[in-house]
mmCIF file of N, CA and C in Angstrom:
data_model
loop_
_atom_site.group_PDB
_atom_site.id
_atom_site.type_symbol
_atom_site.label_atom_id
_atom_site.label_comp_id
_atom_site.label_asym_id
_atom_site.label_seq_id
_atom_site.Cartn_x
_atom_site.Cartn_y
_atom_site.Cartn_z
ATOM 1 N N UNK Y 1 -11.441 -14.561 -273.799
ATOM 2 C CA UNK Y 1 -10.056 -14.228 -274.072
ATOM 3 C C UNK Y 1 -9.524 -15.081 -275.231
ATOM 4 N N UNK Y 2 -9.735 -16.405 -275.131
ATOM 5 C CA UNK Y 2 -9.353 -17.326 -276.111
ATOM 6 C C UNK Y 2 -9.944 -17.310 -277.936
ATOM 7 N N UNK Y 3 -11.148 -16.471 -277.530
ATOM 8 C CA UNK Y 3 -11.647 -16.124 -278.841
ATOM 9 C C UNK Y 3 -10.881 -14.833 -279.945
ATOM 10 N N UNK Y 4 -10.834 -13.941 -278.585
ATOM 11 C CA UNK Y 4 -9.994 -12.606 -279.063
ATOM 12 C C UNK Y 4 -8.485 -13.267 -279.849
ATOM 13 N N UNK Y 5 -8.051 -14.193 -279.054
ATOM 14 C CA UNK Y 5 -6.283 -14.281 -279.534
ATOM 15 C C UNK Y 5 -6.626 -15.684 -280.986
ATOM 16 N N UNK Y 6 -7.552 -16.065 -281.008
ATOM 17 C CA UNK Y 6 -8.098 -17.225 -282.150
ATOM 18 C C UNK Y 6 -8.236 -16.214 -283.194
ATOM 19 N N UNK Y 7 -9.006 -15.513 -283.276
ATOM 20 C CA UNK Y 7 -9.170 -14.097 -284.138
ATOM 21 C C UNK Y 7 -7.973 -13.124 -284.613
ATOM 22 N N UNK Y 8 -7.097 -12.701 -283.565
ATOM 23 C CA UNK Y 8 -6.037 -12.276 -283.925
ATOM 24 C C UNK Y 8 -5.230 -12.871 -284.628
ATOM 25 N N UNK Y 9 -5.003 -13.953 -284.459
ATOM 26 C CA UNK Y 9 -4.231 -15.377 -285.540
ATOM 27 C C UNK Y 9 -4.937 -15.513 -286.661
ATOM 28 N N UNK Y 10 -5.994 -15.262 -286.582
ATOM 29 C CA UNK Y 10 -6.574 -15.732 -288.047
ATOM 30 C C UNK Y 10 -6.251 -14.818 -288.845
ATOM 31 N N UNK Y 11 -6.272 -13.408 -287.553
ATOM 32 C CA UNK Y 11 -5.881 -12.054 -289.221
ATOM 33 C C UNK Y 11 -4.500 -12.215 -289.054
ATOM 34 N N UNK Y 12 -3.868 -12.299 -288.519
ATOM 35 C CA UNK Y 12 -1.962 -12.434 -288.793
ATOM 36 C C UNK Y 12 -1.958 -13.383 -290.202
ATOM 37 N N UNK Y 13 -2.347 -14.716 -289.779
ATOM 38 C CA UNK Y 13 -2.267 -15.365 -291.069
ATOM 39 C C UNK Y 13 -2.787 -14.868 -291.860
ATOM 40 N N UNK Y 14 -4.017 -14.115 -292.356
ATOM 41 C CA UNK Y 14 -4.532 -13.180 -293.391
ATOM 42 C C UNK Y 14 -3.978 -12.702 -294.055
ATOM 43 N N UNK Y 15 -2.989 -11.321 -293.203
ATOM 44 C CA UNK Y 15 -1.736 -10.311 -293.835
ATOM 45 C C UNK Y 15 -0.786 -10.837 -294.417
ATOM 46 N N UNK Y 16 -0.770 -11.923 -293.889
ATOM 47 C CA UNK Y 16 0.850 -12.445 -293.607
ATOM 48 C C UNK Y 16 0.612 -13.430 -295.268
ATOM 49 N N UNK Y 17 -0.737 -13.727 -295.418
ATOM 50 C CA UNK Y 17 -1.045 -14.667 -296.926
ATOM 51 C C UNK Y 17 -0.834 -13.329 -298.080
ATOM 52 N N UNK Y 18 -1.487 -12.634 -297.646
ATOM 53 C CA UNK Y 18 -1.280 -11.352 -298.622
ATOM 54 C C UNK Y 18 -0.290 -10.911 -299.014
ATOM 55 N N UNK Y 19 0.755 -10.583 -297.896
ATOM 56 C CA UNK Y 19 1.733 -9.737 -298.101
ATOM 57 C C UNK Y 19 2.979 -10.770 -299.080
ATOM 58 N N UNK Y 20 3.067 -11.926 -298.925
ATOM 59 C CA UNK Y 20 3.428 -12.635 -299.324
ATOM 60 C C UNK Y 20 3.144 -13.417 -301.193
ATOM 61 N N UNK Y 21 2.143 -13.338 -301.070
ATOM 62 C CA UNK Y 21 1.010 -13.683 -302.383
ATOM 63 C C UNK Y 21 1.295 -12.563 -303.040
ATOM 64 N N UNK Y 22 1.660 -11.037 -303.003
ATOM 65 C CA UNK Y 22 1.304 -9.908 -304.440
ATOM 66 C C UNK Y 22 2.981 -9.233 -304.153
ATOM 67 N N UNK Y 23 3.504 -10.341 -304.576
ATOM 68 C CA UNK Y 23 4.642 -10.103 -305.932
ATOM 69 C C UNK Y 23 4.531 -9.504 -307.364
ATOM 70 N N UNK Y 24 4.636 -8.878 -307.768
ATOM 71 C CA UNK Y 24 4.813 -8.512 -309.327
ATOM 72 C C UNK Y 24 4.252 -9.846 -310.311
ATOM 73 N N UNK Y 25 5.124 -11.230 -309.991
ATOM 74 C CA UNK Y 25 5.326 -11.881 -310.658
ATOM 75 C C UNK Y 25 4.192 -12.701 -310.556
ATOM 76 N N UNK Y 26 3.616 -12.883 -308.817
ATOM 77 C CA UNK Y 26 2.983 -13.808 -308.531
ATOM 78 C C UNK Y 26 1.545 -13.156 -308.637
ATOM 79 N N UNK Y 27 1.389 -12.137 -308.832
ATOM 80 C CA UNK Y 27 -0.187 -11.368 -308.717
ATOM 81 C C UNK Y 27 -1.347 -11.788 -309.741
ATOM 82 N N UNK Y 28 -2.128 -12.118 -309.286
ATOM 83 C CA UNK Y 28 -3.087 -12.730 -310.611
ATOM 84 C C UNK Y 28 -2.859 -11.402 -311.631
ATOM 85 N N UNK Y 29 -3.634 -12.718 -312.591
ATOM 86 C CA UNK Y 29 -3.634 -11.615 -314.197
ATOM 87 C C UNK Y 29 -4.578 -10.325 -313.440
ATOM 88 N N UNK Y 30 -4.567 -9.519 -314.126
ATOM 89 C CA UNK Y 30 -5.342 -8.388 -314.292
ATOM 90 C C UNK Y 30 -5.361 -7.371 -313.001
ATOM 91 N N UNK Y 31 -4.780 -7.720 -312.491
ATOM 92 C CA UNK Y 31 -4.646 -6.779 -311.057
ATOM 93 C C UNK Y 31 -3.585 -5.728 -311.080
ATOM 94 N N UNK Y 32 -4.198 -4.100 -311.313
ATOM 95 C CA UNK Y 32 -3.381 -3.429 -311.553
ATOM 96 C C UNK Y 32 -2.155 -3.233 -311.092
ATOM 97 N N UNK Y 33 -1.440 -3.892 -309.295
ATOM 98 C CA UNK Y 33 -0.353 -3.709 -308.994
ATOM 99 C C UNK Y 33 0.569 -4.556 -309.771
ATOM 100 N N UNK Y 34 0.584 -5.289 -310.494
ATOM 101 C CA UNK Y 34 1.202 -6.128 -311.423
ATOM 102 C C UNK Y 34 1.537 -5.339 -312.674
ATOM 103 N N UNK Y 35 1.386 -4.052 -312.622
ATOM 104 C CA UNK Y 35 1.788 -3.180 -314.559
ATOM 105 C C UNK Y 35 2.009 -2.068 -313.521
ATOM 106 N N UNK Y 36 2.908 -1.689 -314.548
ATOM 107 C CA UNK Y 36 3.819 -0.352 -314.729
ATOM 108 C C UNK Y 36 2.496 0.915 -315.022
ATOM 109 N N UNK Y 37 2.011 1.566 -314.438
ATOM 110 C CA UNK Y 37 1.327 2.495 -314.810
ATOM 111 C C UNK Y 37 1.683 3.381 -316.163
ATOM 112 N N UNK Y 38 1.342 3.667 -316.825
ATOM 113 C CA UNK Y 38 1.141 4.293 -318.224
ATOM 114 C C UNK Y 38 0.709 5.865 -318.009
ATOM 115 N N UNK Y 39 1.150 7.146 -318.591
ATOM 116 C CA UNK Y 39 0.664 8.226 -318.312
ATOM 117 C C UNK Y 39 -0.013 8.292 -319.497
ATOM 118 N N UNK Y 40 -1.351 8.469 -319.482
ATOM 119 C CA UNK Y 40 -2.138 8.611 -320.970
ATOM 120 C C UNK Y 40 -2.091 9.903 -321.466
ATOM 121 N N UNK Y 41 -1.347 11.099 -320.594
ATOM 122 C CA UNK Y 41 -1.542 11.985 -321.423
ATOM 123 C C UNK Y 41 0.375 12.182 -322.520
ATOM 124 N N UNK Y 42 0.844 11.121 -322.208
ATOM 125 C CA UNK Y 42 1.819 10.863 -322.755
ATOM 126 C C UNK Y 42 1.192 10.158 -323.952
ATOM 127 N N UNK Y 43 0.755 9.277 -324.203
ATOM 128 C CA UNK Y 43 0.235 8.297 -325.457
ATOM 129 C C UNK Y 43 -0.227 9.532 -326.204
ATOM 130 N N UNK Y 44 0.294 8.643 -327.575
ATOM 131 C CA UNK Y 44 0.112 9.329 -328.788
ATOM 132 C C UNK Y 44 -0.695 8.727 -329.987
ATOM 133 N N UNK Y 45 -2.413 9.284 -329.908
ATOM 134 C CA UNK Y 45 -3.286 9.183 -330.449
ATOM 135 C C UNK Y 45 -4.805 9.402 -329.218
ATOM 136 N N UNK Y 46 -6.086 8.562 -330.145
ATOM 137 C CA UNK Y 46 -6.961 9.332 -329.863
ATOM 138 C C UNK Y 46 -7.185 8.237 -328.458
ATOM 139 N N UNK Y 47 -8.089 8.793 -327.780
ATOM 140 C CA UNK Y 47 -8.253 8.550 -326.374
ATOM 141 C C UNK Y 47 -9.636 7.506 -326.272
ATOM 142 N N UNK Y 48 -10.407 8.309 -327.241
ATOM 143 C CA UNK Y 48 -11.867 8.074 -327.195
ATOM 144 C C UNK Y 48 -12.338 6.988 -328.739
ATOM 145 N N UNK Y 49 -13.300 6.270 -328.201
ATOM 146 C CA UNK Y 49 -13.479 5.868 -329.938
ATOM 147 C C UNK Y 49 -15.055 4.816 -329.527
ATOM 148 N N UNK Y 50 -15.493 4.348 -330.673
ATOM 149 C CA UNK Y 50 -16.565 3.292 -330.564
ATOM 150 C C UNK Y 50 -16.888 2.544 -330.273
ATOM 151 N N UNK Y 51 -15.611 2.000 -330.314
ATOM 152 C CA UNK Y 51 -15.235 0.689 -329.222
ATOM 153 C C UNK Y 51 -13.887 0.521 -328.421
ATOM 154 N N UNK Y 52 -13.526 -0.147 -327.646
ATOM 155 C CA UNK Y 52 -12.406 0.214 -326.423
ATOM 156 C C UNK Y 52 -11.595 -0.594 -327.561
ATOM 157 N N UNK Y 53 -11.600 -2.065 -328.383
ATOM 158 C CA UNK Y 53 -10.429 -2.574 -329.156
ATOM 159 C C UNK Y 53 -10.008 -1.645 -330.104
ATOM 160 N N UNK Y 54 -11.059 -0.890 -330.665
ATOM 161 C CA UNK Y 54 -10.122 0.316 -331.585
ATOM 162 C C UNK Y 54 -9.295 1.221 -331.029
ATOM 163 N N UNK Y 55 -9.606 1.249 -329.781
ATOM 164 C CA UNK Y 55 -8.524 2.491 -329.128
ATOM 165 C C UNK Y 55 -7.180 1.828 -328.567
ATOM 166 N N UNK Y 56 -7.655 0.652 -328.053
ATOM 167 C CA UNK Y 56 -6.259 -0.451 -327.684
ATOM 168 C C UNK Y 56 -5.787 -0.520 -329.063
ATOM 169 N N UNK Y 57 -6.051 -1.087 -330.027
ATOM 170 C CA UNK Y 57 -5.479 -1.198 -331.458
ATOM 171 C C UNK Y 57 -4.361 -0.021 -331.954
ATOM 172 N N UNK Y 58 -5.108 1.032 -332.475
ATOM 173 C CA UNK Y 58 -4.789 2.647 -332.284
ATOM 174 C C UNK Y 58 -3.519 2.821 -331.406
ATOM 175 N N UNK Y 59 -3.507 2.417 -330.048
ATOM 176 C CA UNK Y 59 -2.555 3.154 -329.353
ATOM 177 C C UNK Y 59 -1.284 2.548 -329.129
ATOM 178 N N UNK Y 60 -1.764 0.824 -328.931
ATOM 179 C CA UNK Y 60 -0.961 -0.181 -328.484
ATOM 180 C C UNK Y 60 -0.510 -1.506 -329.598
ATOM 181 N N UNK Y 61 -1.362 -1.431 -330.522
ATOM 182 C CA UNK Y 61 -1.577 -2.365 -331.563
ATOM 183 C C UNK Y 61 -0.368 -2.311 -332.699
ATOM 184 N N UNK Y 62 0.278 -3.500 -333.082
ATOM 185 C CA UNK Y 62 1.205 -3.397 -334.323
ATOM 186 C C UNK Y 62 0.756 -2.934 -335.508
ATOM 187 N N UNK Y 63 1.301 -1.908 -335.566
ATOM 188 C CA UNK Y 63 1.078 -0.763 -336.996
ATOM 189 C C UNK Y 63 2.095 -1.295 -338.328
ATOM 190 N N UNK Y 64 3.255 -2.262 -337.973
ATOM 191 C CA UNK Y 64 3.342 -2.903 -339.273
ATOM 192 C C UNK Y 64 2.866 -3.706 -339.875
ATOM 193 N N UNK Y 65 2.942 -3.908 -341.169
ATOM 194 C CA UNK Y 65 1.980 -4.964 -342.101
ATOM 195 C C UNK Y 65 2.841 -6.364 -341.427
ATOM 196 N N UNK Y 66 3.844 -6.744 -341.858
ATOM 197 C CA UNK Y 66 4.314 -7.810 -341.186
ATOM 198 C C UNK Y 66 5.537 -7.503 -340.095
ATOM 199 N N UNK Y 67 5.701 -8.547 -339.571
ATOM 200 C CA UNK Y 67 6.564 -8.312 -338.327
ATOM 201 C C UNK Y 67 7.245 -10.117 -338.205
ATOM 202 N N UNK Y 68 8.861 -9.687 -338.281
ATOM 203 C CA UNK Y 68 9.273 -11.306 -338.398
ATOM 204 C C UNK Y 68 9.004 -11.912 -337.378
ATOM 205 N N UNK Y 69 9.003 -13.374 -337.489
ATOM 206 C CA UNK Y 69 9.118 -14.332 -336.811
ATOM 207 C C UNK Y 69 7.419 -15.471 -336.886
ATOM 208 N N UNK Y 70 7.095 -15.077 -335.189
ATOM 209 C CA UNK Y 70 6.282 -15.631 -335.157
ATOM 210 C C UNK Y 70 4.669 -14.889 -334.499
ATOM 211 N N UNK Y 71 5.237 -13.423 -334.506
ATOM 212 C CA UNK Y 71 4.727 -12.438 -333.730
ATOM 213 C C UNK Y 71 2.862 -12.565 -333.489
ATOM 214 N N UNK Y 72 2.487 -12.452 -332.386
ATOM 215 C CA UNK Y 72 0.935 -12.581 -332.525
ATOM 216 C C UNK Y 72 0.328 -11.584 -331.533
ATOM 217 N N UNK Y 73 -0.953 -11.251 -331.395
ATOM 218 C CA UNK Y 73 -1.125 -10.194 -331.327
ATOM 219 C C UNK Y 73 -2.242 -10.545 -330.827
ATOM 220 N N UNK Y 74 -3.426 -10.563 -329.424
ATOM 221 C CA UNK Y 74 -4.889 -10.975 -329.008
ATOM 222 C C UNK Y 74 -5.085 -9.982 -327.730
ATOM 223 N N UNK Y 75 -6.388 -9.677 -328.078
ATOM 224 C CA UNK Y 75 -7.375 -8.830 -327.186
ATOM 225 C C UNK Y 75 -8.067 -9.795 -326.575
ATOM 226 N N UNK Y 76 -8.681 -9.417 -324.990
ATOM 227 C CA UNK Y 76 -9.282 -10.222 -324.584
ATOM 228 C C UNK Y 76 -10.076 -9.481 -323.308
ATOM 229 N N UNK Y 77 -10.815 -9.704 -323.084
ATOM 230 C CA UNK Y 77 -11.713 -8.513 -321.903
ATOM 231 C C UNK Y 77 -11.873 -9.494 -320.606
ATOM 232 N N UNK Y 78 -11.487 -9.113 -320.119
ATOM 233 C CA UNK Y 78 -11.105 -9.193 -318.425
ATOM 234 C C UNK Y 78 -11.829 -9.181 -317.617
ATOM 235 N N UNK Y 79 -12.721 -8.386 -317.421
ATOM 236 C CA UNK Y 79 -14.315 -7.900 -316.904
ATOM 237 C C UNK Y 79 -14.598 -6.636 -317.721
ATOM 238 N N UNK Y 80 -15.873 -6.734 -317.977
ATOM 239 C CA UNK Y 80 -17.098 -6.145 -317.996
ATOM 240 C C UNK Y 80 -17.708 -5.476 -317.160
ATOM 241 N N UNK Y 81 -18.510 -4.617 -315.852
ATOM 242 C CA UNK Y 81 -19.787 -4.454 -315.874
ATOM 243 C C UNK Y 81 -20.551 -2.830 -315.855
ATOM 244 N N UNK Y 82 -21.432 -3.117 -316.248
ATOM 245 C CA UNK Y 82 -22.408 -1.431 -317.145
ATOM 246 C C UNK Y 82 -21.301 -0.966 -318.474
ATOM 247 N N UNK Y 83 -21.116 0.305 -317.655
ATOM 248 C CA UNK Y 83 -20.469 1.070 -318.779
ATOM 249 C C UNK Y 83 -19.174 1.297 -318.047
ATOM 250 N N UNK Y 84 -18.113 0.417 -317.916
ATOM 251 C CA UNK Y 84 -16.457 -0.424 -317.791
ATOM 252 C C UNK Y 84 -16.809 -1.678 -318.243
ATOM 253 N N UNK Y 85 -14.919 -1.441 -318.719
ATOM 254 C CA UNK Y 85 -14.763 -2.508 -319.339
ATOM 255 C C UNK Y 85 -13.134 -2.630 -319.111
ATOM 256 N N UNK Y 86 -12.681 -3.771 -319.095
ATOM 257 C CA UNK Y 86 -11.292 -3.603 -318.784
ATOM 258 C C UNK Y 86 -10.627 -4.376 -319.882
ATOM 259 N N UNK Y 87 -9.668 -4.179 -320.771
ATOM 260 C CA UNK Y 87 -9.335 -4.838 -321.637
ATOM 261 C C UNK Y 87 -7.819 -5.636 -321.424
ATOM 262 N N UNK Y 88 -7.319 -6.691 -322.038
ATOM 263 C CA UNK Y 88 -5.695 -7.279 -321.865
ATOM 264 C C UNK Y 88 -4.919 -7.600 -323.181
ATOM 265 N N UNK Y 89 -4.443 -6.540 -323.515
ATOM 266 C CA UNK Y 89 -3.533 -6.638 -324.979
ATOM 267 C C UNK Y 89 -2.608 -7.174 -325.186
ATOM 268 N N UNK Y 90 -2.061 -8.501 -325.481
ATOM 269 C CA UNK Y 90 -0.958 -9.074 -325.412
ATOM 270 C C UNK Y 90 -0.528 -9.343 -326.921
ATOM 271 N N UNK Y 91 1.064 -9.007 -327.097
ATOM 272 C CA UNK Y 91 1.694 -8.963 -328.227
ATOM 273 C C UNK Y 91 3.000 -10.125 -327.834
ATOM 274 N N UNK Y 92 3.058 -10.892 -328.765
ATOM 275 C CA UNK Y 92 4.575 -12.197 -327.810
ATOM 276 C C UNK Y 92 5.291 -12.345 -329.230
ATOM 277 N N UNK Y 93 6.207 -12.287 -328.451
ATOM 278 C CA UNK Y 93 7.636 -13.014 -330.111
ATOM 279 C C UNK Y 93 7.750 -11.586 -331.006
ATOM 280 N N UNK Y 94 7.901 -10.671 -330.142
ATOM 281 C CA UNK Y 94 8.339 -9.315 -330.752
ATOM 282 C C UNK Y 94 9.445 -9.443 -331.352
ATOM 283 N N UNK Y 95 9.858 -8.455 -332.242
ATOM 284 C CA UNK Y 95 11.456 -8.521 -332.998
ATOM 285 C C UNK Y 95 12.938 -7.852 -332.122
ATOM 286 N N UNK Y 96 12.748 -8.511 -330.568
ATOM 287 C CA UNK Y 96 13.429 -7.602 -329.646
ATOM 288 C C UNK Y 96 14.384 -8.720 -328.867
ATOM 289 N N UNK Y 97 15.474 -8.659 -329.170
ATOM 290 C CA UNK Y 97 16.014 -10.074 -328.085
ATOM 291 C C UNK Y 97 16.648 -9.798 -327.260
ATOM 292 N N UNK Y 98 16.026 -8.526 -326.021
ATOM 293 C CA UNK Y 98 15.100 -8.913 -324.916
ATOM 294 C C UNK Y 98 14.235 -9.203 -324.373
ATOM 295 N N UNK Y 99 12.912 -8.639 -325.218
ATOM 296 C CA UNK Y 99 11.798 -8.654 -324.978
ATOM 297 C C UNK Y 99 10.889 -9.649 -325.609
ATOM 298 N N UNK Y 100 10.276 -10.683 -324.686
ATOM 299 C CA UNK Y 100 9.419 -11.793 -325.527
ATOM 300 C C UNK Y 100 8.350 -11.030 -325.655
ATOM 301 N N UNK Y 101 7.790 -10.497 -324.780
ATOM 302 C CA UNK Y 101 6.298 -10.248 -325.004
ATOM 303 C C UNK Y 101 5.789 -9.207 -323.948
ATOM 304 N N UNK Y 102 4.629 -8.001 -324.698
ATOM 305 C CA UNK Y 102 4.253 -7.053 -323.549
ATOM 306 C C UNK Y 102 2.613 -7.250 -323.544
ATOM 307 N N UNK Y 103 2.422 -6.718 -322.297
ATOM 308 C CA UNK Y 103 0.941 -6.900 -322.574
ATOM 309 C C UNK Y 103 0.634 -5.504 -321.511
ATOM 310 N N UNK Y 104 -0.488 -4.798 -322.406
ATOM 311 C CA UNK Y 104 -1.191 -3.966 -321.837
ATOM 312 C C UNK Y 104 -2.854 -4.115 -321.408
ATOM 313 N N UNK Y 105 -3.098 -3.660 -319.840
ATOM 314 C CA UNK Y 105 -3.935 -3.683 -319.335
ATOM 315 C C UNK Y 105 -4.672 -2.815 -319.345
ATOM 316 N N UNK Y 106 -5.650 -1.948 -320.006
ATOM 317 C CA UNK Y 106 -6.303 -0.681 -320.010
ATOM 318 C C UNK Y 106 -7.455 -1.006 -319.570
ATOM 319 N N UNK Y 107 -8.136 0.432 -319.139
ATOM 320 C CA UNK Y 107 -9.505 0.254 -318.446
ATOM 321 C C UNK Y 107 -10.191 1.610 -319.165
ATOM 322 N N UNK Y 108 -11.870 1.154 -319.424
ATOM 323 C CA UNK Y 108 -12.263 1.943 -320.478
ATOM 324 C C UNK Y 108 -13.687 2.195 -319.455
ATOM 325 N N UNK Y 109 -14.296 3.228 -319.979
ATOM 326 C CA UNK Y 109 -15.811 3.832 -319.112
ATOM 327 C C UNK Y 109 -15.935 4.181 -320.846
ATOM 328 N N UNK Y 110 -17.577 4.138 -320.944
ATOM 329 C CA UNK Y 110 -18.311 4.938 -322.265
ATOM 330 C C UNK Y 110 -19.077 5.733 -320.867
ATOM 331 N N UNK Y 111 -18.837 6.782 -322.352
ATOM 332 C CA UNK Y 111 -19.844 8.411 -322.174
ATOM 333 C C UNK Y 111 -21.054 8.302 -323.136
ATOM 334 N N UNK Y 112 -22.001 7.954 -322.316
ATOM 335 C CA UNK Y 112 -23.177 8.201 -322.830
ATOM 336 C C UNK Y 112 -23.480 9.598 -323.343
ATOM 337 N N UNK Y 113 -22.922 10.543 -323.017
ATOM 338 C CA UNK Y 113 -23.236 11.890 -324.103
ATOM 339 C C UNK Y 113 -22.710 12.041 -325.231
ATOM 340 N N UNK Y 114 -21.555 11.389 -325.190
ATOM 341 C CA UNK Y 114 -20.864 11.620 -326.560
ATOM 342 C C UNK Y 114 -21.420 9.879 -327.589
ATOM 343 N N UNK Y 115 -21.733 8.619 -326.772
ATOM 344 C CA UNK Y 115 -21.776 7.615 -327.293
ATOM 345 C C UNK Y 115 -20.204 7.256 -327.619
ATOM 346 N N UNK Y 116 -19.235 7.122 -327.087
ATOM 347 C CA UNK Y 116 -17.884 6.695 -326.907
ATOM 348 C C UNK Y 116 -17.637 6.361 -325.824
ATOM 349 N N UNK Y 117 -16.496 5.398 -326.208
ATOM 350 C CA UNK Y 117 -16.004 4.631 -324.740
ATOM 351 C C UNK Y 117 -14.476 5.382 -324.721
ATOM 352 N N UNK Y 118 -14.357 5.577 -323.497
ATOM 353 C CA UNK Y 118 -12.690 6.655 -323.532
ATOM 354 C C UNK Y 118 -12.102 5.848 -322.404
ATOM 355 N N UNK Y 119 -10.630 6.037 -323.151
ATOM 356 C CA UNK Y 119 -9.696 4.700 -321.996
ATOM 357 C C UNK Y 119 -9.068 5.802 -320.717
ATOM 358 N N UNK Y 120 -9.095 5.406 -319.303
ATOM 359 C CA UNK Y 120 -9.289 5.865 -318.493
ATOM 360 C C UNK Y 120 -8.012 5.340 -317.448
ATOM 361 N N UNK Y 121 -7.181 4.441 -317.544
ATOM 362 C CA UNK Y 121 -6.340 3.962 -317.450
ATOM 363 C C UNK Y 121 -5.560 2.914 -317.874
ATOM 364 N N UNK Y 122 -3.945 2.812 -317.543
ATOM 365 C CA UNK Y 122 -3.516 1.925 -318.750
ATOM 366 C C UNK Y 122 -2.365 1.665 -317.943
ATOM 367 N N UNK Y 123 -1.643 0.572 -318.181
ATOM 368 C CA UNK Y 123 -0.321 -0.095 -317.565
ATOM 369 C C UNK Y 123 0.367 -1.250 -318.268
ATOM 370 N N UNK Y 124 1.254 -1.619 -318.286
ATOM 371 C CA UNK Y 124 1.818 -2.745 -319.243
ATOM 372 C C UNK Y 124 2.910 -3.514 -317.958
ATOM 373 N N UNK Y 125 3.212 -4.432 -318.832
ATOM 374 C CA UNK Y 125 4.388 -5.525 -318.408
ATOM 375 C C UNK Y 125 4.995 -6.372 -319.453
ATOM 376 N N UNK Y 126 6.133 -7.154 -318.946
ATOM 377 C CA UNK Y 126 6.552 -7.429 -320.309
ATOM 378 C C UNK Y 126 7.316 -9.186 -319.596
ATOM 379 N N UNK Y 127 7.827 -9.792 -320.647
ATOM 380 C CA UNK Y 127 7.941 -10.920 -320.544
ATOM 381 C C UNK Y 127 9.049 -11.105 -321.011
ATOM 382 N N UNK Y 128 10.288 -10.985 -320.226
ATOM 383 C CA UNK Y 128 12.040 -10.914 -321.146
ATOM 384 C C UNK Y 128 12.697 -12.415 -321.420
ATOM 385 N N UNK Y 129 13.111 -12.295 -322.810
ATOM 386 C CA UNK Y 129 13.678 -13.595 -323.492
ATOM 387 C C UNK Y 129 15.334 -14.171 -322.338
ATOM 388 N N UNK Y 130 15.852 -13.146 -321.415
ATOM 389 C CA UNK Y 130 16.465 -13.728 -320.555
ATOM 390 C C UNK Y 130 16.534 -12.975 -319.698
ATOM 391 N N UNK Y 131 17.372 -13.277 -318.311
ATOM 392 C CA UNK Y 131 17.690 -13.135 -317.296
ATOM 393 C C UNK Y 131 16.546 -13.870 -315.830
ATOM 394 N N UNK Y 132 16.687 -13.081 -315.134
ATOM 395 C CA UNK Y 132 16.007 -13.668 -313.981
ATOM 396 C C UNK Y 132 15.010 -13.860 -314.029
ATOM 397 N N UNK Y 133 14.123 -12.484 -314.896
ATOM 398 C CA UNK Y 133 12.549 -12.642 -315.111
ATOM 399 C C UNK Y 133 12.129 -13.327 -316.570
ATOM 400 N N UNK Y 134 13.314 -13.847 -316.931
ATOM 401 C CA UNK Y 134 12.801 -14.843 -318.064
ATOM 402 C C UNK Y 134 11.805 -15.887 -317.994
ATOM 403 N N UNK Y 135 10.687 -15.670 -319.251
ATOM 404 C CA UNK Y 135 9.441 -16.551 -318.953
ATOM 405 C C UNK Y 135 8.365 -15.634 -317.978
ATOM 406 N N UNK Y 136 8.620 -15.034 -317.159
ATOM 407 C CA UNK Y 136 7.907 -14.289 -316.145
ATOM 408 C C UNK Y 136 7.013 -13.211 -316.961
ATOM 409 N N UNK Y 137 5.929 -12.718 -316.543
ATOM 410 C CA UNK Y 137 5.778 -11.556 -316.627
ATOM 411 C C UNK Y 137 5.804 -10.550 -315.650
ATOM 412 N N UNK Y 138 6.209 -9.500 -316.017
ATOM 413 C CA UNK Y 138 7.236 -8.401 -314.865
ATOM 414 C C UNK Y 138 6.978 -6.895 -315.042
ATOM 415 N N UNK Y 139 7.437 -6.088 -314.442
ATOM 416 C CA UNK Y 139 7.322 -4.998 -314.307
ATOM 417 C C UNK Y 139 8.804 -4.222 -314.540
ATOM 418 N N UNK Y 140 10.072 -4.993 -314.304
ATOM 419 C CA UNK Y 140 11.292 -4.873 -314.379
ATOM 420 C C UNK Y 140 11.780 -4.615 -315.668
ATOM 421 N N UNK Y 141 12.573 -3.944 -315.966
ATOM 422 C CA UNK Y 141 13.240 -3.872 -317.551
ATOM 423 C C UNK Y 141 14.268 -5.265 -317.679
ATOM 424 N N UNK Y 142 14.079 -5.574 -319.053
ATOM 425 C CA UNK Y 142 14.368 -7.031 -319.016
ATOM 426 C C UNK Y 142 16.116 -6.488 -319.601
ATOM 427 N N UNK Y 143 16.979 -7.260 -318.766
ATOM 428 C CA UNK Y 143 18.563 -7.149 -319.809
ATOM 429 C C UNK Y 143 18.824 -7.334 -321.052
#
């Protein structure tokens, strides 16, 4: 009997660590409940390409030559394995004073028939210069 109710406590505390732990704010990097889902058949450009940074670039990437301030712009891959790949696009010190910084999370599969990697899902968040979620990264529209 004493084993059964030792066990039951251990998973209460389990849920109870979980449910608590995946906040928006508090969710590790890269874990899709942390971004705003993205409809890709909304995005405007190509889907598919040679490599997954040209298609993050392409879709999500600053298309002006310069951009004031201090603006910066880094790709960085998240996991890897076979043929996925998950990528993390972060852009900070945008020309927006709400918005410090967004970052998009996409997830890419290659097609070995075609020899292209095609992005397969996508979500963002953003990082607002004030209010509550200032400094944070969030899912919330920043004031």
């Amino acid at each position: 009997m004493n084993k059964y109710r030792l066990q039951s406590i251990g998973l209460g505390l389990s849920l109870w660590s979980m449910v608590m732990g995946c906040t928006a704010q508090n969710a590790p990097l890269g874990k899709e409940e942390a971004y705003r889902p993205l409809d890709l058949a909304q995005l405007d450009g190509e889907l598919t390409a040679e490599e997954p940074e040209t298609i993050a670039l392409n879709l999500f990437g600053n298309k002006e030559e310069a951009v004031e301030g201090n603006f910066s712009q880094e790709i960085e891959v998240l996991e890897q394995q076979g043929f996925k790949r998950t990528l993390l696009l972060t852009q900070m010190n945008l020309p927006d004073d709400s918005v410090q910084g967004i970052r998009y999370r996409l997830k890419f599969e290659f097609d070995q028939s075609t020899g292209k990697w095609g992005l397969t899902e996508a979500g963002s968040q953003q990082s607002c210069s004030r209010g509550d979620h200032s400094g944070h990264w969030t899912v919330e529209l920043c004031p």
